[in-house]
Amino acid sequence: STLTTLFGATAAATAAVLYYLLPLWLGLMILTTLALHEFGHYFAAVGQRKQPDLPLFIPLIFTVIGVTRVHGMPMDESGQIILLWGPLVGILVAAAFLLAAILVAEIGSAMFIAAVWMIVFQLYSATLGSDGRKFWRIRRARTQEAQARTAAA
């Protein structure tokens, strides 16, 4: 389908940009963490019986943006679950890279610093980044609905 082709093309373009700008190991760490973060959203949406598009990747000069669009994104607990699974998977992947950096390289190495940065970025995404902002927007809406129901009762 068109989306499958677009997913493959954007992933390939992202890999090409990272290949020319960064050391191979760093590009693979970033692309793997980002791809699995986005597939965390994707499979959480499938688990919530929603219809997600395959992730898209937008390579920029010194960063990469990943997007997983969910059709009919729910404004309830299932929407919050979908939003949190991306950063959760991203943190787990970055933690695995951190462990590998400790075992293979050393604390303070470039690989170690990159893995710590990826963990921090995933935490940012879950709290203040786009995933976190959407999560808190849903939570505020749910709280306001509950307060309105309580006031009406």
PDB file of C-alpha atoms in Angstrom:
ATOM      1  CA  SER A   1       0.000   0.000   0.000  1.00  0.00           C
ATOM      2  CA  THR A   2       0.984   3.633  -0.212  1.00  0.00           C
ATOM      3  CA  LEU A   3       1.576   3.855   3.553  1.00  0.00           C
ATOM      4  CA  THR A   4       3.900   0.853   3.520  1.00  0.00           C
ATOM      5  CA  THR A   5       5.878   2.440   0.698  1.00  0.00           C
ATOM      6  CA  LEU A   6       5.959   5.779   2.531  1.00  0.00           C
ATOM      7  CA  PHE A   7       7.126   4.058   5.731  1.00  0.00           C
ATOM      8  CA  GLY A   8       9.937   2.306   3.866  1.00  0.00           C
ATOM      9  CA  ALA A   9      10.958   5.451   2.000  1.00  0.00           C
ATOM     10  CA  THR A  10      11.038   7.655   5.096  1.00  0.00           C
ATOM     11  CA  ALA A  11      12.962   5.027   7.092  1.00  0.00           C
ATOM     12  CA  ALA A  12      15.493   4.671   4.264  1.00  0.00           C
ATOM     13  CA  ALA A  13      15.879   8.439   3.897  1.00  0.00           C
ATOM     14  CA  THR A  14      16.401   8.773   7.644  1.00  0.00           C
ATOM     15  CA  ALA A  15      19.008   6.001   7.634  1.00  0.00           C
ATOM     16  CA  ALA A  16      20.816   7.661   4.716  1.00  0.00           C
ATOM     17  CA  VAL A  17      20.915  11.052   6.430  1.00  0.00           C
ATOM     18  CA  LEU A  18      22.134   9.539   9.697  1.00  0.00           C
ATOM     19  CA  TYR A  19      24.758   7.489   7.821  1.00  0.00           C
ATOM     20  CA  TYR A  20      26.319  10.583   6.281  1.00  0.00           C
ATOM     21  CA  LEU A  21      26.108  12.787   9.386  1.00  0.00           C
ATOM     22  CA  LEU A  22      26.979  10.462  12.251  1.00  0.00           C
ATOM     23  CA  PRO A  23      29.169   7.483  13.064  1.00  0.00           C
ATOM     24  CA  LEU A  24      27.386   4.281  12.057  1.00  0.00           C
ATOM     25  CA  TRP A  25      26.943   3.024  15.641  1.00  0.00           C
ATOM     26  CA  LEU A  26      25.326   6.305  16.723  1.00  0.00           C
ATOM     27  CA  GLY A  27      23.016   6.450  13.720  1.00  0.00           C
ATOM     28  CA  LEU A  28      21.900   2.883  14.393  1.00  0.00           C
ATOM     29  CA  MET A  29      21.287   3.653  18.072  1.00  0.00           C
ATOM     30  CA  ILE A  30      19.169   6.696  17.240  1.00  0.00           C
ATOM     31  CA  LEU A  31      17.226   5.024  14.436  1.00  0.00           C
ATOM     32  CA  THR A  32      16.591   1.860  16.469  1.00  0.00           C
ATOM     33  CA  THR A  33      15.402   3.792  19.519  1.00  0.00           C
ATOM     34  CA  LEU A  34      13.176   6.062  17.434  1.00  0.00           C
ATOM     35  CA  ALA A  35      11.726   3.236  15.341  1.00  0.00           C
ATOM     36  CA  LEU A  36      10.911   1.102  18.374  1.00  0.00           C
ATOM     37  CA  HIS A  37       9.465   4.150  20.184  1.00  0.00           C
ATOM     38  CA  GLU A  38       7.103   4.713  17.246  1.00  0.00           C
ATOM     39  CA  PHE A  39       6.239   1.019  17.004  1.00  0.00           C
ATOM     40  CA  GLY A  40       5.428   1.159  20.734  1.00  0.00           C
ATOM     41  CA  HIS A  41       2.675   3.641  19.836  1.00  0.00           C
ATOM     42  CA  TYR A  42       1.688   1.562  16.807  1.00  0.00           C
ATOM     43  CA  PHE A  43       1.252  -1.747  18.641  1.00  0.00           C
ATOM     44  CA  ALA A  44      -0.406  -0.071  21.643  1.00  0.00           C
ATOM     45  CA  ALA A  45      -2.960   1.411  19.229  1.00  0.00           C
ATOM     46  CA  VAL A  46      -3.513  -1.991  17.610  1.00  0.00           C
ATOM     47  CA  GLY A  47      -3.949  -3.458  21.115  1.00  0.00           C
ATOM     48  CA  GLN A  48      -6.585  -0.804  21.833  1.00  0.00           C
ATOM     49  CA  ARG A  49      -8.354  -1.763  18.577  1.00  0.00           C
ATOM     50  CA  LYS A  50      -7.558   1.536  16.851  1.00  0.00           C
ATOM     51  CA  GLN A  51      -6.294   1.982  13.303  1.00  0.00           C
ATOM     52  CA  PRO A  52      -2.759   3.409  13.309  1.00  0.00           C
ATOM     53  CA  ASP A  53      -0.743   4.276  10.237  1.00  0.00           C
ATOM     54  CA  LEU A  54       2.766   2.856   9.999  1.00  0.00           C
ATOM     55  CA  PRO A  55       5.333   5.223  11.518  1.00  0.00           C
ATOM     56  CA  LEU A  56       6.869   7.920   9.348  1.00  0.00           C
ATOM     57  CA  PHE A  57      10.332   9.357   9.890  1.00  0.00           C
ATOM     58  CA  ILE A  58      11.336  12.875   8.946  1.00  0.00           C
ATOM     59  CA  PRO A  59      15.109  13.320   8.791  1.00  0.00           C
ATOM     60  CA  LEU A  60      16.352  16.788   9.604  1.00  0.00           C
ATOM     61  CA  ILE A  61      19.942  17.988   9.750  1.00  0.00           C
ATOM     62  CA  PHE A  62      20.735  17.097  13.365  1.00  0.00           C
ATOM     63  CA  THR A  63      17.606  15.295  14.482  1.00  0.00           C
ATOM     64  CA  VAL A  64      14.936  12.915  13.303  1.00  0.00           C
ATOM     65  CA  ILE A  65      11.214  13.218  13.929  1.00  0.00           C
ATOM     66  CA  GLY A  66       9.006  10.140  14.126  1.00  0.00           C
ATOM     67  CA  VAL A  67       5.235  10.205  13.698  1.00  0.00           C
ATOM     68  CA  THR A  68       2.651   7.475  14.184  1.00  0.00           C
ATOM     69  CA  ARG A  69      -0.829   8.689  13.329  1.00  0.00           C
ATOM     70  CA  VAL A  70      -3.743   6.961  15.049  1.00  0.00           C
ATOM     71  CA  HIS A  71      -7.119   7.394  13.354  1.00  0.00           C
ATOM     72  CA  GLY A  72      -9.789   8.258  15.897  1.00  0.00           C
ATOM     73  CA  MET A  73      -7.270   8.797  18.707  1.00  0.00           C
ATOM     74  CA  PRO A  74      -9.355   8.275  21.844  1.00  0.00           C
ATOM     75  CA  MET A  75      -9.521  10.983  24.491  1.00  0.00           C
ATOM     76  CA  ASP A  76      -9.738   8.467  27.319  1.00  0.00           C
ATOM     77  CA  GLU A  77      -7.513   6.036  29.200  1.00  0.00           C
ATOM     78  CA  SER A  78      -6.800   4.023  26.053  1.00  0.00           C
ATOM     79  CA  GLY A  79      -5.437   7.185  24.395  1.00  0.00           C
ATOM     80  CA  GLN A  80      -3.155   7.714  27.358  1.00  0.00           C
ATOM     81  CA  ILE A  81      -1.949   4.117  27.067  1.00  0.00           C
ATOM     82  CA  ILE A  82      -1.137   4.620  23.377  1.00  0.00           C
ATOM     83  CA  LEU A  83       0.796   7.801  24.175  1.00  0.00           C
ATOM     84  CA  LEU A  84       2.857   6.275  26.980  1.00  0.00           C
ATOM     85  CA  TRP A  85       3.887   3.068  25.206  1.00  0.00           C
ATOM     86  CA  GLY A  86       6.180   4.921  22.791  1.00  0.00           C
ATOM     87  CA  PRO A  87       8.397   6.496  25.457  1.00  0.00           C
ATOM     88  CA  LEU A  88       8.231   3.348  27.598  1.00  0.00           C
ATOM     89  CA  VAL A  89       9.614   1.204  24.780  1.00  0.00           C
ATOM     90  CA  GLY A  90      12.117   3.940  23.917  1.00  0.00           C
ATOM     91  CA  ILE A  91      13.397   4.017  27.510  1.00  0.00           C
ATOM     92  CA  LEU A  92      13.785   0.237  27.557  1.00  0.00           C
ATOM     93  CA  VAL A  93      15.717   0.254  24.265  1.00  0.00           C
ATOM     94  CA  ALA A  94      17.938   3.144  25.402  1.00  0.00           C
ATOM     95  CA  ALA A  95      18.549   1.347  28.726  1.00  0.00           C
ATOM     96  CA  ALA A  96      19.670  -1.738  26.776  1.00  0.00           C
ATOM     97  CA  PHE A  97      22.077   0.475  24.808  1.00  0.00           C
ATOM     98  CA  LEU A  98      23.308   1.957  28.098  1.00  0.00           C
ATOM     99  CA  LEU A  99      23.989  -1.508  29.483  1.00  0.00           C
ATOM    100  CA  ALA A 100      25.803  -2.444  26.264  1.00  0.00           C
ATOM    101  CA  ALA A 101      27.875   0.740  26.522  1.00  0.00           C
ATOM    102  CA  ILE A 102      28.873  -0.115  30.081  1.00  0.00           C
ATOM    103  CA  LEU A 103      29.791  -3.679  29.120  1.00  0.00           C
ATOM    104  CA  VAL A 104      31.491  -2.981  25.778  1.00  0.00           C
ATOM    105  CA  ALA A 105      32.890   0.513  26.153  1.00  0.00           C
ATOM    106  CA  GLU A 106      33.156   2.321  29.457  1.00  0.00           C
ATOM    107  CA  ILE A 107      31.323   4.861  31.556  1.00  0.00           C
ATOM    108  CA  GLY A 108      31.974   8.255  30.024  1.00  0.00           C
ATOM    109  CA  SER A 109      32.482   6.899  26.508  1.00  0.00           C
ATOM    110  CA  ALA A 110      30.643   8.444  23.573  1.00  0.00           C
ATOM    111  CA  MET A 111      28.334   5.408  23.438  1.00  0.00           C
ATOM    112  CA  PHE A 112      27.538   5.756  27.153  1.00  0.00           C
ATOM    113  CA  ILE A 113      26.795   9.475  26.795  1.00  0.00           C
ATOM    114  CA  ALA A 114      24.601   8.852  23.740  1.00  0.00           C
ATOM    115  CA  ALA A 115      22.593   6.178  25.590  1.00  0.00           C
ATOM    116  CA  VAL A 116      22.094   8.449  28.616  1.00  0.00           C
ATOM    117  CA  TRP A 117      20.999  11.248  26.280  1.00  0.00           C
ATOM    118  CA  MET A 118      18.468   8.915  24.638  1.00  0.00           C
ATOM    119  CA  ILE A 119      17.020   7.949  28.026  1.00  0.00           C
ATOM    120  CA  VAL A 120      16.709  11.626  28.965  1.00  0.00           C
ATOM    121  CA  PHE A 121      15.075  12.383  25.621  1.00  0.00           C
ATOM    122  CA  GLN A 122      12.536   9.571  26.090  1.00  0.00           C
ATOM    123  CA  LEU A 123      11.727  10.884  29.589  1.00  0.00           C
ATOM    124  CA  TYR A 124      11.292  14.350  28.093  1.00  0.00           C
ATOM    125  CA  SER A 125       8.993  12.932  25.414  1.00  0.00           C
ATOM    126  CA  ALA A 126       6.849  11.214  28.054  1.00  0.00           C
ATOM    127  CA  THR A 127       6.513  14.315  30.236  1.00  0.00           C
ATOM    128  CA  LEU A 128       7.031  17.619  28.424  1.00  0.00           C
ATOM    129  CA  GLY A 129       7.395  16.532  24.791  1.00  0.00           C
ATOM    130  CA  SER A 130       4.596  15.902  22.313  1.00  0.00           C
ATOM    131  CA  ASP A 131       3.568  12.574  23.885  1.00  0.00           C
ATOM    132  CA  GLY A 132       3.506  14.078  27.367  1.00  0.00           C
ATOM    133  CA  ARG A 133       1.566  17.188  26.322  1.00  0.00           C
ATOM    134  CA  LYS A 134      -1.085  15.049  24.634  1.00  0.00           C
ATOM    135  CA  PHE A 135      -1.205  12.722  27.666  1.00  0.00           C
ATOM    136  CA  TRP A 136      -1.805  15.637  30.063  1.00  0.00           C
ATOM    137  CA  ARG A 137      -4.371  17.199  27.714  1.00  0.00           C
ATOM    138  CA  ILE A 138      -6.380  13.959  27.815  1.00  0.00           C
ATOM    139  CA  ARG A 139      -6.004  13.745  31.598  1.00  0.00           C
ATOM    140  CA  ARG A 140      -7.240  17.340  32.062  1.00  0.00           C
ATOM    141  CA  ALA A 141     -10.232  16.661  29.804  1.00  0.00           C
ATOM    142  CA  ARG A 142     -11.070  13.484  31.752  1.00  0.00           C
ATOM    143  CA  THR A 143     -10.752  15.338  35.080  1.00  0.00           C
ATOM    144  CA  GLN A 144     -13.019  18.151  33.860  1.00  0.00           C
ATOM    145  CA  GLU A 145     -15.600  15.617  32.662  1.00  0.00           C
ATOM    146  CA  ALA A 146     -15.538  13.864  36.043  1.00  0.00           C
ATOM    147  CA  GLN A 147     -15.920  17.188  37.872  1.00  0.00           C
ATOM    148  CA  ALA A 148     -18.832  18.150  35.615  1.00  0.00           C
ATOM    149  CA  ARG A 149     -20.549  14.801  36.290  1.00  0.00           C
ATOM    150  CA  THR A 150     -20.005  15.227  40.048  1.00  0.00           C
ATOM    151  CA  ALA A 151     -21.394  18.768  39.978  1.00  0.00           C
ATOM    152  CA  ALA A 152     -24.424  17.628  37.970  1.00  0.00           C
ATOM    153  CA  ALA A 153     -25.184  14.769  40.398  1.00  0.00           C
TER     154      ALA A 153
END
